[in-house]
Amino acid sequence: MFYSNALKTMAGAATIAAGLLTSSLARAETDVIIGYQQIVGPFIAAIADGRFDAAAKEAGYLVDWRQFSSGGDISTALASGNVPIGVIGSTGTTAATRGVDLELFWILDNIGKSEALVAREGSGIEKPEDLVGRSVGVPFVSTSHFHLLVGLEQVWKVDPREVNILNMKPPQIVAAWQRGDIDAAYVWPPALSELLKTGKVISDSEAIGAASVPTFDGLVVDKKWAAENPKFMAAFTKVLAEAYADYKANGASWTADSAPVQNIVKLIGGDGAGTVEALNLLSFPTAQEQASETWLGGGAVRALSESAKFLADQKQIDKALDDYTPYVNSAYAKEASK
């Protein structure tokens, strides 16, 4: 009996040890938290279908995806050191550089036509120059606000002081539009979709961006973390490059009922038709385009510099930096494009 119990005890101990070893091996991956927002595109589709998770696991990492409601929340998370990678818009990226040594390494989308200047039908506004003396609603310190002011000052040569620019959140814009309190607005979907029922686009961020600097959503990473985790960065950007190349080749097949669109809907909400509409308003640069002068090779630096001047003028930051080149890194996109 003694030997039998002893053997059983030894066997049990061995089983427990084996279990602990297996558990340890299973948790051998390095955890990394990535913050994302409710934006559509190849990036979200690749999160939803597990491509990032598979590549990360192969590289020895386990991703904890965290959805945030705004770029400001992600900026705070980046500053805390808990989130090394996150999605932020171009104006938000500029603001985030105040507290974090980060670098922009991927352009998720060119905002393009998804943000537009819309005039009410019957208002007599046929072109941006007709805004003089009229009321325009826009969310202040947003990419829409930035492009409205850039458009007025640099593109259409209209003094912004001659336009009654009102600070309104998107729902407020829709309500003011329906009451007839504003003649025009610069905003994004779903408010934009509502305004277009009784209005027309007289310019958009694609046109203004082409004539000045574009606005965009991007992925940023803590520089120190990126330098310490090159294997993850390589695997992560490889998936990005493949996802964006796939969308360029097959984006026309992303219909409301298609798997990629339905995966996006499951992850961030909405519906198939609305997601397709939003996708068609954005443009998604490939890895080769990312690394070009248009984007990470120079254009993004100019966009961040202009955004910083804008934020400084709006008293949202103390001052703009002299050079934003250290905050943009095209190396990952270049490597992924090979």
Tab-separated table of C-alpha atoms in Angstrom, residues 27-335:
chain	number	residue	atom	x	y	z
A	27	ARG	CA	1.980	31.708	-22.119
A	28	ALA	CA	5.461	32.114	-23.581
A	29	GLU	CA	4.185	34.799	-25.971
A	30	THR	CA	4.897	38.421	-25.124
A	31	ASP	CA	1.656	40.326	-24.571
A	32	VAL	CA	1.130	43.513	-26.581
A	33	ILE	CA	-1.886	45.807	-26.314
A	34	ILE	CA	-2.987	47.547	-29.521
A	35	GLY	CA	-5.569	50.325	-29.497
A	36	TYR	CA	-7.909	50.745	-32.448
A	37	GLN	CA	-10.935	52.866	-33.315
A	38	GLN	CA	-14.181	52.348	-35.215
A	39	ILE	CA	-12.828	53.027	-38.678
A	40	VAL	CA	-13.334	50.822	-41.711
A	41	GLY	CA	-10.661	49.368	-43.974
A	42	PRO	CA	-8.208	46.512	-44.551
A	43	PHE	CA	-6.683	46.995	-41.103
A	44	ILE	CA	-9.940	46.269	-39.273
A	45	ALA	CA	-10.737	43.399	-41.639
A	46	ALA	CA	-7.373	41.780	-40.836
A	47	ILE	CA	-8.008	42.130	-37.101
A	48	ALA	CA	-11.438	40.569	-37.474
A	49	ASP	CA	-10.373	37.539	-39.517
A	50	GLY	CA	-7.421	36.722	-37.258
A	51	ARG	CA	-4.551	37.376	-39.670
A	52	PHE	CA	-2.739	39.644	-37.214
A	53	ASP	CA	-3.191	37.203	-34.350
A	54	ALA	CA	-1.760	34.323	-36.378
A	55	ALA	CA	1.296	36.306	-37.496
A	56	ALA	CA	1.878	37.657	-33.987
A	57	LYS	CA	1.702	34.188	-32.440
A	58	GLU	CA	4.217	32.870	-34.946
A	59	ALA	CA	6.535	35.721	-33.956
A	60	GLY	CA	6.038	34.911	-30.255
A	61	TYR	CA	3.458	37.529	-29.289
A	62	LEU	CA	-0.124	37.566	-28.056
A	63	VAL	CA	-2.164	40.639	-29.062
A	64	ASP	CA	-4.730	42.180	-26.749
A	65	TRP	CA	-6.953	44.317	-29.005
A	66	ARG	CA	-8.553	47.283	-27.247
A	67	GLN	CA	-11.226	49.431	-28.908
A	68	PHE	CA	-11.127	53.134	-27.983
A	69	SER	CA	-13.791	55.749	-28.683
A	70	SER	CA	-11.392	58.500	-29.759
A	71	GLY	CA	-7.843	59.322	-30.729
A	72	GLY	CA	-7.560	61.386	-27.552
A	73	ASP	CA	-8.200	58.298	-25.441
A	74	ILE	CA	-5.532	56.399	-27.355
A	75	SER	CA	-3.090	59.300	-26.921
A	76	THR	CA	-3.639	59.080	-23.162
A	77	ALA	CA	-3.110	55.310	-23.250
A	78	LEU	CA	0.113	55.747	-25.243
A	79	ALA	CA	1.357	58.326	-22.753
A	80	SER	CA	0.662	55.910	-19.884
A	81	GLY	CA	3.009	53.351	-21.447
A	82	ASN	CA	0.387	50.608	-21.315
A	83	VAL	CA	-0.443	50.726	-25.034
A	84	PRO	CA	2.585	50.757	-27.364
A	85	ILE	CA	0.647	50.828	-30.661
A	86	GLY	CA	-2.499	52.748	-31.535
A	87	VAL	CA	-4.688	54.354	-34.196
A	88	ILE	CA	-4.705	58.170	-34.280
A	89	GLY	CA	-5.716	60.770	-36.860
A	90	SER	CA	-3.187	63.218	-38.298
A	91	THR	CA	-4.135	66.107	-36.002
A	92	GLY	CA	-4.210	63.737	-33.013
A	93	THR	CA	-0.769	62.368	-33.885
A	94	THR	CA	0.635	65.876	-33.726
A	95	ALA	CA	-0.902	66.441	-30.303
A	96	ALA	CA	0.292	63.060	-29.018
A	97	THR	CA	3.933	63.918	-29.734
A	98	ARG	CA	3.796	66.245	-26.745
A	99	GLY	CA	3.928	63.378	-24.278
A	100	VAL	CA	5.215	60.313	-26.120
A	101	ASP	CA	8.325	59.574	-28.163
A	102	LEU	CA	6.323	57.899	-30.900
A	103	GLU	CA	6.578	57.370	-34.638
A	104	LEU	CA	3.962	57.141	-37.360
A	105	PHE	CA	4.701	53.980	-39.332
A	106	TRP	CA	1.567	53.250	-41.376
A	107	ILE	CA	-1.121	55.329	-43.085
A	108	LEU	CA	-4.394	53.506	-42.483
A	109	ASP	CA	-6.396	55.670	-44.838
A	110	ASN	CA	-6.466	58.932	-46.708
A	111	ILE	CA	-9.623	60.544	-45.315
A	112	GLY	CA	-10.376	61.923	-48.773
A	113	LYS	CA	-14.047	62.119	-49.674
A	114	SER	CA	-15.231	60.817	-46.314
A	115	GLU	CA	-15.085	64.362	-44.929
A	116	ALA	CA	-16.784	66.998	-47.045
A	117	LEU	CA	-18.052	70.570	-47.223
A	118	VAL	CA	-21.777	70.414	-47.939
A	119	ALA	CA	-24.101	73.301	-48.840
A	120	ARG	CA	-27.848	73.277	-48.396
A	121	GLU	CA	-29.880	72.997	-51.565
A	122	GLY	CA	-31.451	76.380	-52.314
A	123	SER	CA	-28.892	78.256	-50.191
A	124	GLY	CA	-27.329	79.860	-53.242
A	125	ILE	CA	-23.921	78.429	-52.311
A	126	GLU	CA	-22.461	76.900	-55.461
A	127	LYS	CA	-18.753	77.084	-54.641
A	128	PRO	CA	-16.605	77.592	-51.513
A	129	GLU	CA	-16.084	81.266	-52.282
A	130	ASP	CA	-19.841	81.753	-51.752
A	131	LEU	CA	-19.419	81.021	-48.032
A	132	VAL	CA	-18.599	84.656	-47.267
A	133	GLY	CA	-21.210	85.946	-44.827
A	134	ARG	CA	-22.769	82.501	-44.360
A	135	SER	CA	-22.925	80.120	-41.356
A	136	VAL	CA	-20.907	76.885	-41.470
A	137	GLY	CA	-21.025	74.191	-38.796
A	138	VAL	CA	-17.922	72.087	-38.050
A	139	PRO	CA	-16.472	70.234	-35.029
A	140	PHE	CA	-13.580	72.436	-33.853
A	141	VAL	CA	-10.045	71.016	-33.681
A	142	SER	CA	-11.003	68.092	-35.904
A	143	THR	CA	-9.528	67.095	-39.259
A	144	SER	CA	-12.662	68.621	-40.824
A	145	HIS	CA	-12.022	71.939	-39.051
A	146	PHE	CA	-8.390	71.809	-40.113
A	147	HIS	CA	-9.248	71.277	-43.769
A	148	LEU	CA	-12.012	73.891	-43.736
A	149	LEU	CA	-9.548	76.543	-42.571
A	150	VAL	CA	-6.801	75.318	-44.913
A	151	GLY	CA	-9.278	75.357	-47.794
A	152	LEU	CA	-10.456	78.877	-47.004
A	153	GLU	CA	-6.999	80.365	-46.481
A	154	GLN	CA	-4.797	78.464	-48.913
A	155	VAL	CA	-7.033	77.055	-51.637
A	156	TRP	CA	-10.012	79.393	-52.095
A	157	LYS	CA	-8.305	82.565	-50.784
A	158	VAL	CA	-11.220	83.446	-48.492
A	159	ASP	CA	-10.594	85.158	-45.146
A	160	PRO	CA	-12.055	82.789	-42.477
A	161	ARG	CA	-13.118	85.866	-40.501
A	162	GLU	CA	-15.616	86.620	-43.268
A	163	VAL	CA	-17.321	83.259	-42.665
A	164	ASN	CA	-19.450	82.530	-39.601
A	165	ILE	CA	-17.774	79.282	-38.508
A	166	LEU	CA	-19.678	77.580	-35.673
A	167	ASN	CA	-18.302	74.888	-33.351
A	168	MET	CA	-20.746	71.966	-33.429
A	169	LYS	CA	-20.532	68.238	-32.826
A	170	PRO	CA	-21.925	66.089	-35.675
A	171	PRO	CA	-25.356	65.502	-34.045
A	172	GLN	CA	-25.644	69.237	-33.395
A	173	ILE	CA	-24.806	69.929	-37.025
A	174	VAL	CA	-27.626	67.676	-38.202
A	175	ALA	CA	-30.105	69.337	-35.824
A	176	ALA	CA	-29.016	72.851	-36.838
A	177	TRP	CA	-29.235	71.871	-40.512
A	178	GLN	CA	-32.768	70.576	-40.063
A	179	ARG	CA	-33.804	73.797	-38.281
A	180	GLY	CA	-32.271	75.901	-41.042
A	181	ASP	CA	-29.785	77.545	-38.661
A	182	ILE	CA	-26.721	76.845	-40.851
A	183	ASP	CA	-26.110	77.180	-44.570
A	184	ALA	CA	-23.273	74.656	-44.846
A	185	ALA	CA	-21.243	72.171	-42.830
A	186	TYR	CA	-17.948	70.290	-42.960
A	187	VAL	CA	-18.336	66.842	-41.388
A	188	TRP	CA	-18.059	63.065	-41.823
A	189	PRO	CA	-20.535	60.099	-41.905
A	190	PRO	CA	-23.083	59.390	-40.603
A	191	ALA	CA	-23.875	63.126	-40.228
A	192	LEU	CA	-22.547	63.723	-43.746
A	193	SER	CA	-24.915	61.101	-45.158
A	194	GLU	CA	-27.866	62.831	-43.489
A	195	LEU	CA	-26.921	66.266	-44.844
A	196	LEU	CA	-26.561	64.939	-48.379
A	197	LYS	CA	-30.282	64.150	-48.427
A	198	THR	CA	-30.939	67.890	-48.808
A	199	GLY	CA	-27.511	69.221	-49.702
A	200	LYS	CA	-24.623	68.862	-52.111
A	201	VAL	CA	-20.852	68.560	-51.800
A	202	ILE	CA	-18.958	71.677	-52.890
A	203	SER	CA	-15.542	70.390	-51.808
A	204	ASP	CA	-13.992	67.567	-49.786
A	205	SER	CA	-10.795	66.541	-48.038
A	206	GLU	CA	-9.528	64.699	-51.087
A	207	ALA	CA	-9.547	67.900	-53.155
A	208	ILE	CA	-8.205	70.092	-50.340
A	209	GLY	CA	-5.555	67.511	-49.449
A	210	ALA	CA	-4.347	67.356	-53.053
A	211	ALA	CA	-4.025	71.156	-53.113
A	212	SER	CA	-2.393	71.428	-49.666
A	213	VAL	CA	-1.760	68.553	-47.233
A	214	PRO	CA	-3.909	65.443	-46.718
A	215	THR	CA	-5.609	64.362	-43.517
A	216	PHE	CA	-5.371	60.722	-42.562
A	217	ASP	CA	-5.710	58.029	-39.921
A	218	GLY	CA	-2.489	56.294	-39.009
A	219	LEU	CA	-0.793	53.731	-36.801
A	220	VAL	CA	1.770	55.012	-34.335
A	221	VAL	CA	4.141	53.095	-32.094
A	222	ASP	CA	6.257	53.943	-29.087
A	223	LYS	CA	9.785	54.238	-30.516
A	224	LYS	CA	11.510	52.451	-27.665
A	225	TRP	CA	9.035	49.567	-27.783
A	226	ALA	CA	9.418	49.235	-31.551
A	227	ALA	CA	13.212	49.148	-31.276
A	228	GLU	CA	12.990	46.413	-28.626
A	229	ASN	CA	10.494	44.326	-30.612
A	230	PRO	CA	11.689	44.275	-34.241
A	231	LYS	CA	10.333	40.767	-34.859
A	232	PHE	CA	6.811	41.866	-33.999
A	233	MET	CA	7.043	45.047	-36.070
A	234	ALA	CA	8.191	43.072	-39.105
A	235	ALA	CA	5.399	40.509	-38.767
A	236	PHE	CA	2.776	43.178	-38.087
A	237	THR	CA	3.667	45.373	-41.073
A	238	LYS	CA	3.888	42.338	-43.336
A	239	VAL	CA	0.230	41.557	-42.578
A	240	LEU	CA	-0.642	45.219	-43.181
A	241	ALA	CA	1.101	45.171	-46.562
A	242	GLU	CA	-0.668	41.967	-47.611
A	243	ALA	CA	-4.069	43.236	-46.436
A	244	TYR	CA	-3.735	46.526	-48.304
A	245	ALA	CA	-2.470	44.832	-51.471
A	246	ASP	CA	-5.420	42.438	-51.287
A	247	TYR	CA	-7.884	45.311	-50.973
A	248	LYS	CA	-6.372	47.125	-53.952
A	249	ALA	CA	-6.683	43.971	-56.053
A	250	ASN	CA	-10.057	42.756	-54.782
A	251	GLY	CA	-11.769	45.725	-53.142
A	252	ALA	CA	-14.554	45.663	-55.719
A	253	SER	CA	-15.658	42.318	-54.305
A	254	TRP	CA	-16.124	43.808	-50.815
A	255	THR	CA	-19.906	43.987	-51.119
A	256	ALA	CA	-22.341	44.388	-48.228
A	257	ASP	CA	-22.680	40.607	-47.783
A	258	SER	CA	-19.023	39.720	-48.383
A	259	ALA	CA	-16.936	38.108	-45.637
A	260	PRO	CA	-14.525	41.060	-45.158
A	261	VAL	CA	-17.354	43.582	-44.804
A	262	GLN	CA	-19.368	41.366	-42.479
A	263	ASN	CA	-16.240	40.782	-40.366
A	264	ILE	CA	-15.776	44.549	-40.051
A	265	VAL	CA	-19.419	44.932	-39.018
A	266	LYS	CA	-19.061	42.236	-36.347
A	267	LEU	CA	-16.009	43.957	-34.895
A	268	ILE	CA	-17.030	47.628	-34.898
A	269	GLY	CA	-20.779	47.606	-35.568
A	270	GLY	CA	-22.854	49.231	-38.298
A	271	ASP	CA	-24.250	47.413	-41.301
A	272	GLY	CA	-22.943	46.063	-44.581
A	273	ALA	CA	-24.320	48.782	-46.847
A	274	GLY	CA	-23.065	51.593	-44.628
A	275	THR	CA	-19.644	49.984	-44.349
A	276	VAL	CA	-19.321	49.701	-48.132
A	277	GLU	CA	-20.365	53.340	-48.487
A	278	ALA	CA	-17.709	54.391	-45.981
A	279	LEU	CA	-15.039	52.263	-47.686
A	280	ASN	CA	-15.767	53.936	-51.012
A	281	LEU	CA	-15.172	57.375	-49.505
A	282	LEU	CA	-11.676	56.477	-48.296
A	283	SER	CA	-8.475	55.511	-50.089
A	284	PHE	CA	-5.972	52.980	-48.744
A	285	PRO	CA	-2.325	53.373	-49.849
A	286	THR	CA	-0.356	50.173	-50.512
A	287	ALA	CA	3.009	49.521	-48.865
A	288	GLN	CA	4.812	50.966	-51.896
A	289	GLU	CA	2.636	54.082	-51.765
A	290	GLN	CA	3.126	54.311	-47.990
A	291	ALA	CA	6.895	54.547	-48.404
A	292	SER	CA	6.705	57.113	-51.207
A	293	GLU	CA	7.209	60.866	-51.024
A	294	THR	CA	3.428	61.266	-50.953
A	295	TRP	CA	3.135	59.685	-47.520
A	296	LEU	CA	5.765	58.429	-45.081
A	297	GLY	CA	8.596	59.572	-47.354
A	298	GLY	CA	7.752	63.242	-46.826
A	299	GLY	CA	4.068	64.078	-47.195
A	300	ALA	CA	3.158	62.893	-43.710
A	301	VAL	CA	5.828	65.117	-42.152
A	302	ARG	CA	4.414	68.145	-43.950
A	303	ALA	CA	0.879	67.155	-42.888
A	304	LEU	CA	1.925	66.860	-39.238
A	305	SER	CA	3.736	70.209	-39.390
A	306	GLU	CA	0.680	71.956	-40.826
A	307	SER	CA	-1.571	70.220	-38.293
A	308	ALA	CA	0.720	71.383	-35.484
A	309	LYS	CA	0.518	74.996	-36.644
A	310	PHE	CA	-3.245	74.653	-36.741
A	311	LEU	CA	-3.411	73.194	-33.213
A	312	ALA	CA	-1.104	75.930	-31.914
A	313	ASP	CA	-3.329	78.601	-33.489
A	314	GLN	CA	-6.328	76.940	-31.834
A	315	LYS	CA	-4.482	76.978	-28.453
A	316	GLN	CA	-4.675	73.172	-28.225
A	317	ILE	CA	-0.885	72.843	-27.943
A	318	ASP	CA	1.643	75.383	-26.683
A	319	LYS	CA	3.641	75.489	-29.890
A	320	ALA	CA	4.492	73.498	-32.996
A	321	LEU	CA	7.813	71.674	-33.183
A	322	ASP	CA	10.403	72.860	-35.685
A	323	ASP	CA	10.596	69.439	-37.347
A	324	TYR	CA	8.333	66.386	-37.263
A	325	THR	CA	10.670	64.155	-39.265
A	326	PRO	CA	11.723	62.179	-36.142
A	327	TYR	CA	8.075	61.199	-35.643
A	328	VAL	CA	7.629	59.538	-39.035
A	329	ASN	CA	9.293	56.227	-39.989
A	330	SER	CA	9.003	54.799	-43.509
A	331	ALA	CA	11.426	51.905	-42.869
A	332	TYR	CA	8.765	49.355	-41.920
A	333	ALA	CA	6.640	50.095	-44.995
A	334	LYS	CA	9.718	49.954	-47.247
A	335	GLU	CA	10.697	46.549	-45.859
